[in-house]
Short mmCIF file of C-alpha atoms in Angstrom, two decimals:
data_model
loop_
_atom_site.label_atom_id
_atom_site.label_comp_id
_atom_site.label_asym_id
_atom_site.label_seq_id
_atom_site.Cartn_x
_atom_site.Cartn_y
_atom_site.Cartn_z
CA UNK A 1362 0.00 0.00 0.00
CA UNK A 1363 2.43 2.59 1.04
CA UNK A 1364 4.89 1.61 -2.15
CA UNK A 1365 1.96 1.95 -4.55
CA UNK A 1366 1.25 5.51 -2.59
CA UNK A 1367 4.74 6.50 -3.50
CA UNK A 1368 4.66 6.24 -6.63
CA UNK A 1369 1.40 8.13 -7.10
CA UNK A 1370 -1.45 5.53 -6.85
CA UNK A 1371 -4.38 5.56 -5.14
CA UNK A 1372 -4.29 2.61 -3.59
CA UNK A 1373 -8.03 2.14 -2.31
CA UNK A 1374 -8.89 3.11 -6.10
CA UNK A 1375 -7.02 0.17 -7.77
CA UNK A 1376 -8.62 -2.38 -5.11
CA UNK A 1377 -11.78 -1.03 -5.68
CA UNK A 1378 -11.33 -2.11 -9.68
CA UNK A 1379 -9.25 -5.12 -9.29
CA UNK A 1380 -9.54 -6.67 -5.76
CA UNK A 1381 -6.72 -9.28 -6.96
CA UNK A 1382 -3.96 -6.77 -7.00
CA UNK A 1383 -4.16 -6.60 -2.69
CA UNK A 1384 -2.41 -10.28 -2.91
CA UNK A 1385 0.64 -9.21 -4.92
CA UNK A 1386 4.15 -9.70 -3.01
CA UNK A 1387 6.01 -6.30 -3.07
CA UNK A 1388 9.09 -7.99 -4.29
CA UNK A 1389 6.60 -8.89 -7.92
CA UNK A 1390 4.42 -5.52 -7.73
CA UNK A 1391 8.26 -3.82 -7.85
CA UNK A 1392 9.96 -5.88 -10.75
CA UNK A 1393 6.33 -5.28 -12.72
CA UNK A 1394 6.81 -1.44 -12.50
CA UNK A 1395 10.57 -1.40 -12.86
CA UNK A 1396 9.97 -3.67 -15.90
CA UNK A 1397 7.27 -1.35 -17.75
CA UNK A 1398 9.08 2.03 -16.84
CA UNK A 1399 12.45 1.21 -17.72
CA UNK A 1400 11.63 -0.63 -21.29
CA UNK A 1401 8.95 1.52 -22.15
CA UNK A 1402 10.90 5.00 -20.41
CA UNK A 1403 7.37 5.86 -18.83
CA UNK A 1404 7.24 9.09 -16.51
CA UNK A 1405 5.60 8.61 -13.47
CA UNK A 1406 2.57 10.31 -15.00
CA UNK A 1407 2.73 8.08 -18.40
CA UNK A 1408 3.02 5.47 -15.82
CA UNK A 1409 -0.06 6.34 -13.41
CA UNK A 1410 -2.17 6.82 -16.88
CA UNK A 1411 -1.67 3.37 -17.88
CA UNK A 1412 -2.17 1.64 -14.52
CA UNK A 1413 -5.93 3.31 -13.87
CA UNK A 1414 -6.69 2.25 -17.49
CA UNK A 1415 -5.97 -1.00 -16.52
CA UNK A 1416 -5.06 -1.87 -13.20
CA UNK A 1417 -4.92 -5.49 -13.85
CA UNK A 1418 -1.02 -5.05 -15.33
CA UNK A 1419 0.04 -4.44 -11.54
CA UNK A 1420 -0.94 -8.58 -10.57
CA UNK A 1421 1.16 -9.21 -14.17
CA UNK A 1422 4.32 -10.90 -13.44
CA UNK A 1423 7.99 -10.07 -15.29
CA UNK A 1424 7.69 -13.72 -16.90
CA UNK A 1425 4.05 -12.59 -18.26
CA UNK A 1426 5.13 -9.39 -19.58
CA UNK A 1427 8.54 -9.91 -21.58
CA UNK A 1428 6.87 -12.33 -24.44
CA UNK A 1429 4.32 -9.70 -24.47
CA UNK A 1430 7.46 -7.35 -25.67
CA UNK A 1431 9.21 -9.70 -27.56
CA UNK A 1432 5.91 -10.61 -30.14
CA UNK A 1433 5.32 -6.67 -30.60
CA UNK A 1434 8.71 -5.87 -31.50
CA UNK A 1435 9.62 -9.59 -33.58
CA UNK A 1436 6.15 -11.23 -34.25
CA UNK A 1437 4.11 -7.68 -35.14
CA UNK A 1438 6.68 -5.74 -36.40
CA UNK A 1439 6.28 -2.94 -34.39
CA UNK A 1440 9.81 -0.34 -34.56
CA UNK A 1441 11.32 -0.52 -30.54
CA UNK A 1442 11.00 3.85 -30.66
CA UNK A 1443 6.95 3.01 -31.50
CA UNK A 1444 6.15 1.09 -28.70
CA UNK A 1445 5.48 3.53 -25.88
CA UNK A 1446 2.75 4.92 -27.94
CA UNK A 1447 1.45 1.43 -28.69
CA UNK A 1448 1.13 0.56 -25.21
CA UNK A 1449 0.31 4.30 -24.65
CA UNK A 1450 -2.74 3.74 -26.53
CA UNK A 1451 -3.95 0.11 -25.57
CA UNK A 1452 -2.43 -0.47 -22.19
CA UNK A 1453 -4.48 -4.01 -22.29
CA UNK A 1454 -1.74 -5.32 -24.28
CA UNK A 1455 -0.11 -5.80 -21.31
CA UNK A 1456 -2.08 -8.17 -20.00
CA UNK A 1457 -3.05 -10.54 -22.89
CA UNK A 1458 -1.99 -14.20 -23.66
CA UNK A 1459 0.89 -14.22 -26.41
CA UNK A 1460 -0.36 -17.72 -27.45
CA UNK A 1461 -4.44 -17.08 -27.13
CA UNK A 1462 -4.97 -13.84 -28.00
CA UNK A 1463 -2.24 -11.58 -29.52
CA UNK A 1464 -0.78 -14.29 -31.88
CA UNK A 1465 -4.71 -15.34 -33.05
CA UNK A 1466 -5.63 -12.19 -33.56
CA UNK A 1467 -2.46 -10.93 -36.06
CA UNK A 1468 -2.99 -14.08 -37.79
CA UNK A 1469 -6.43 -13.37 -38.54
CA UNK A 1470 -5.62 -9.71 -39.55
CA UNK A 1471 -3.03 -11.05 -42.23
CA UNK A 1472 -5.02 -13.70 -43.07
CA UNK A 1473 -7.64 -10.61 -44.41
CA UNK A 1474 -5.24 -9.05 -46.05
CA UNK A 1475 -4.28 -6.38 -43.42
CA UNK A 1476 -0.42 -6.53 -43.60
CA UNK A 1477 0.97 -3.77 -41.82
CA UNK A 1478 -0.71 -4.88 -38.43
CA UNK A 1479 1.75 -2.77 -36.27
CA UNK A 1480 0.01 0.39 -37.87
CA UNK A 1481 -3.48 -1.07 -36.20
CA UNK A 1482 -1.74 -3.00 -32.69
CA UNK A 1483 -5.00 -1.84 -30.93
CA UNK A 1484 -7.00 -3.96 -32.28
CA UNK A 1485 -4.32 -7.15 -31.34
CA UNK A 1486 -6.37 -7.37 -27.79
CA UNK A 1487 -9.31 -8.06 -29.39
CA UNK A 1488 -11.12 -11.48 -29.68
CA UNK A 1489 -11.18 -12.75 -33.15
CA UNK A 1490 -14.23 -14.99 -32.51
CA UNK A 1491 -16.63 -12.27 -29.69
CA UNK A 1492 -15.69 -9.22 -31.91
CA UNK A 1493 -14.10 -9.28 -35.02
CA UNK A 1494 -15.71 -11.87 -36.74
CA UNK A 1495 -19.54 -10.74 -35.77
CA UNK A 1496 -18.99 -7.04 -37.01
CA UNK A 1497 -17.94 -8.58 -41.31
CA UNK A 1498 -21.05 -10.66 -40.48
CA UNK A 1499 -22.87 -7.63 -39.89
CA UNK A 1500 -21.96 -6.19 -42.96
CA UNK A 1501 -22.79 -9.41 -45.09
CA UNK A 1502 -26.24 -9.46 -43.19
CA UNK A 1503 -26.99 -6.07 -44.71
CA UNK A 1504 -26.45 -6.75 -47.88
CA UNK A 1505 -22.89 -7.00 -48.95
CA UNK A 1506 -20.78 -9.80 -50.09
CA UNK A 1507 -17.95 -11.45 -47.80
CA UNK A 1508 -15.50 -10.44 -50.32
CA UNK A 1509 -16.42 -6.78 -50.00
CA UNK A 1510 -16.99 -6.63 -46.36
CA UNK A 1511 -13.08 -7.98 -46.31
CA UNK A 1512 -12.29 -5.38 -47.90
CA UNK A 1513 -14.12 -2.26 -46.55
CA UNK A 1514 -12.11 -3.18 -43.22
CA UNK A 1515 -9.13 -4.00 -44.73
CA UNK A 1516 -9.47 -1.02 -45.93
CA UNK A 1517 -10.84 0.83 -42.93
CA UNK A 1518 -9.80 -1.58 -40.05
CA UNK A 1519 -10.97 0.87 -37.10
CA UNK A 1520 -14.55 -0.73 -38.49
CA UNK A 1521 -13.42 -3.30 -36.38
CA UNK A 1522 -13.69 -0.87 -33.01
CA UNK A 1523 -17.02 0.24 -33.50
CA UNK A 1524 -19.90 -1.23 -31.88
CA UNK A 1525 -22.56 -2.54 -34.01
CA UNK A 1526 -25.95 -1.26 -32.01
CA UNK A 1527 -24.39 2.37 -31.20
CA UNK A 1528 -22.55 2.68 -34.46
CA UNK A 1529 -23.29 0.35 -37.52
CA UNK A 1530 -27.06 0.40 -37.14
CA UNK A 1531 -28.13 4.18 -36.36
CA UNK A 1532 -25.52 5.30 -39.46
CA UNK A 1533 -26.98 2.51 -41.94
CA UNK A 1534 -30.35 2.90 -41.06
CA UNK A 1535 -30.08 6.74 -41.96
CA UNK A 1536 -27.55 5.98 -44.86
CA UNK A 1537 -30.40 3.95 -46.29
CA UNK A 1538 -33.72 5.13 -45.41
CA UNK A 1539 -32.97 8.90 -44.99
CA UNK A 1540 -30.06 9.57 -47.46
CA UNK A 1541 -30.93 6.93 -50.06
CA UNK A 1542 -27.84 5.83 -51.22
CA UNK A 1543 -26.56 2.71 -52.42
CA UNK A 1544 -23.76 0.17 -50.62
CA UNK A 1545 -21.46 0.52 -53.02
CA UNK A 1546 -20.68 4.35 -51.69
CA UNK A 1547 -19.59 2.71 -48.35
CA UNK A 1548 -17.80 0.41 -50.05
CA UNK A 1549 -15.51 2.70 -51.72
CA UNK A 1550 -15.98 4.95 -48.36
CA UNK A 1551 -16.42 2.83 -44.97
CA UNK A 1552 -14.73 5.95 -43.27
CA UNK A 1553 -18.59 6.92 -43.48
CA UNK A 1554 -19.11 4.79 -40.25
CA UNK A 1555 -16.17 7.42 -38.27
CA UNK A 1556 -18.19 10.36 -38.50
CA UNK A 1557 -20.99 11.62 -35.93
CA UNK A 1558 -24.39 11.09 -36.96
CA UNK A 1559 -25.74 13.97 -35.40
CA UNK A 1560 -23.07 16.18 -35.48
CA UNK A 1561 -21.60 15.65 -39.33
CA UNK A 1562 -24.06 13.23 -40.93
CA UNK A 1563 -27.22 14.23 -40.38
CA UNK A 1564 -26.58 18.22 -40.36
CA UNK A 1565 -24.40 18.01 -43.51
CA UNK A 1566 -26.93 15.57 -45.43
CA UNK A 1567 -29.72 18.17 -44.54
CA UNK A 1568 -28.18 21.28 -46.14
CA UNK A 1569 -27.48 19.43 -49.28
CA UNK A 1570 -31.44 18.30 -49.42
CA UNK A 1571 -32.45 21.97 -48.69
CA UNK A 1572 -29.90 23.41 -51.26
CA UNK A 1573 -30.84 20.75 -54.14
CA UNK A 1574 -27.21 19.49 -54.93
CA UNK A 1575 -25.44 15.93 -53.79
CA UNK A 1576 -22.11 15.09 -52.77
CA UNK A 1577 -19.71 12.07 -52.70
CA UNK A 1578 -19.81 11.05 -49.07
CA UNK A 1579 -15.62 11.57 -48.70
CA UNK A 1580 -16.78 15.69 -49.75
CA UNK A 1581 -19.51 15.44 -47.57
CA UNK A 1582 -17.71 14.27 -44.55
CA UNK A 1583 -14.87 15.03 -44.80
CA UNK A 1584 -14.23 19.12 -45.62
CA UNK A 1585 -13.59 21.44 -42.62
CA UNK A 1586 -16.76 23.40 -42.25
CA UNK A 1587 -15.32 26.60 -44.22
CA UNK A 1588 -14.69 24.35 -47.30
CA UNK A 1589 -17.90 22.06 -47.40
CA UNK A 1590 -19.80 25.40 -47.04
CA UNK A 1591 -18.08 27.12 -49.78
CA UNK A 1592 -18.50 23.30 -51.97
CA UNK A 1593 -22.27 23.82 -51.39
CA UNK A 1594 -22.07 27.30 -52.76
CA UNK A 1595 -20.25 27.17 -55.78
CA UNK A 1596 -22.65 24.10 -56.33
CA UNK A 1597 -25.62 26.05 -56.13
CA UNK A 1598 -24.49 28.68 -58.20
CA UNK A 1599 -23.42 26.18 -60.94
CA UNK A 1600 -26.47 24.22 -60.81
CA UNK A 1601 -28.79 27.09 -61.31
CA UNK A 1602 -26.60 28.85 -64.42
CA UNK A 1603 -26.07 25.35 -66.06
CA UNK A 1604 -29.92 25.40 -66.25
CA UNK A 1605 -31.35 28.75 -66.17
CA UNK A 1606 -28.38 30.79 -68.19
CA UNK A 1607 -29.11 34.45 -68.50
CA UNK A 1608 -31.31 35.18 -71.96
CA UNK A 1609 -32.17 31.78 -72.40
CA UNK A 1610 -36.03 32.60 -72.76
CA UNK A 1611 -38.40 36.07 -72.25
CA UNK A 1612 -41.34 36.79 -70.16
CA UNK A 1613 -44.35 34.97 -71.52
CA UNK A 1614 -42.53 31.70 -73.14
CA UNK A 1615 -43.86 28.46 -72.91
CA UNK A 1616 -41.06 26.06 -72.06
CA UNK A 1617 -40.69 22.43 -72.73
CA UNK A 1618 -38.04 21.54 -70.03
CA UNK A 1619 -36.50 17.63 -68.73
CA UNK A 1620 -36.40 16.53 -65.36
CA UNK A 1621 -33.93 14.13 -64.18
CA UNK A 1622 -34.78 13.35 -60.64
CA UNK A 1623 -32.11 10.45 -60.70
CA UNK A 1624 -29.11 12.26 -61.73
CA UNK A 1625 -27.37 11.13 -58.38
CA UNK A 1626 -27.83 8.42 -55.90
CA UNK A 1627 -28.97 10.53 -53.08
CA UNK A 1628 -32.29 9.71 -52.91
CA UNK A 1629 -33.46 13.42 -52.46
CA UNK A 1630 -36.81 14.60 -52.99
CA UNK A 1631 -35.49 16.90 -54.99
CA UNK A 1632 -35.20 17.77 -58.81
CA UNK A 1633 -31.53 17.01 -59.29
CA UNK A 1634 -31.05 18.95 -62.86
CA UNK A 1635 -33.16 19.92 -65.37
CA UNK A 1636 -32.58 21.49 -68.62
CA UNK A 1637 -34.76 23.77 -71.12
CA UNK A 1638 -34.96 21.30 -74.54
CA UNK A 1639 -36.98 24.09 -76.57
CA UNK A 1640 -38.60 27.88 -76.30
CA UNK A 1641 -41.93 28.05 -77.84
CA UNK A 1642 -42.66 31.42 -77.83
CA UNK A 1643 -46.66 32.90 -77.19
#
């Protein structure tokens, strides 16, 4: 108690989230910290950070933690100056089985075609069969093909951290019903599923239904505010010359004109363009 007060923990705290950590010698709790500061050169608030995201590292033993090391730097190729910020980032690395979960997991990764695994090592805690797998079923459940739902998160592989009620559902129920679009936009563009629906998507999508124009989701998404304003500007503008340009028909003309409510797959209720095919004048 009092070393774990030295060195800035709150003692009470950490029992209070992992009750196991009160039976740990002093002699283990010591080489565990010495072990994680000195190879990962932690400061002592690095350090504290790591241990209240997960406290069960303390009840880790040296023996646990070295192969734990060794596969990051050998097995998943992460560089030795990297991997501070890869335990920075998923501190429960610390405390996973080399042999049934870290090694399982890369494999699988590779096996989809994800090579450079040390660029995504958070996802390496994960379970292959509870979370990974379920969330490409998802995908195939809604409609798209194994082969493509391979490669939206081979392409996107932070899919894989999203959950599928919170996330997946809300933004493909609205990508569907409300926006009208087809799969193969999130195909090309699973970064969709990163944005906030009601902060981005739905906000974004709305001006573009009130202004008449449509937008490929990475322009829609993706522009700072300043830009994706000034993109739904300029559209306007060339939208309304392309159809109405100046002296194109007088006062008291009967116009045959083409509607093409189709034009793009945004599903708005909208006239997309329209163009004036002849001027019959009165």
């Amino acid at each position: 108690m009092l070393y774990l007060d030295s060195i800035g923990l709150d003692f009470l705290s950490l029992i209070d989230h992992h009750p196991p950590i009160i039976s740990v010698s002093l002699p283990d709790l010591k080489s565990t910290v010495d072990l994680i500061t000195s190879t990962l050169s932690l400061t002592s608030v690095e350090f504290r950070r790591i241990i209240n995201m997960c406290p069960e590292i303390l009840t880790s033993r040296v023996t646990d933690i070295v192969p734990i090391f060794t596969f990051l730097l050998r097995e998943a190729r992460v560089n030795g100056s990297d991997l501070k910020r890869v335990i920075n980032r998923r501190p429960r690395l610390l405390v996973c089985s080399v042999q049934l979960r870290l090694r399982p997991t890369l494999y699988f990764l590779q096996s989809i075609g994800i090579s450079e695994v040390h660029r995504h090592t958070y996802l390496l805690s994960c379970s292959v069969e509870d979370k990974l797998i379920p969330r490409i079923e998802y995908f195939e459940k809604i409609g798209f093909s194994r082969r493509d739902a391979v490669t939206m998160f081979r392409r996107f592989p932070q899919l894989f951290n999203y959950s599928v009620k919170q996330n997946f559902e809300l933004k493909f129920d609205y990508f569907v019903v409300e926006m009208g679009r087809d799969l193969k936009e999130l195909k090309e563009f699973p970064q969709y599923f990163s944005f906030s629906l009601e902060n981005r998507i739905k906000p974004r999508h709305q001006c573009c239904v009130e202004k008449g124009v449509c937008f490929p989701l990475p322009v829609l998404l993706k522009t700072s505010e300043e830009q994706f304003r000034d993109r739904l500007e300029s559209e306007k503008r060339q939208l309304g010359s392309e159809n109405l340009g100046p002296g194109a028909w007088k006062f008291g003309s009967t116009l045959k004109i083409y509607l093409n409510y189709y034009d793009q797959p945004c599903g708005l209720p909208v006239i997309q363009k329209f163009k004036i095919i002849e001027v019959i004048d009165s």
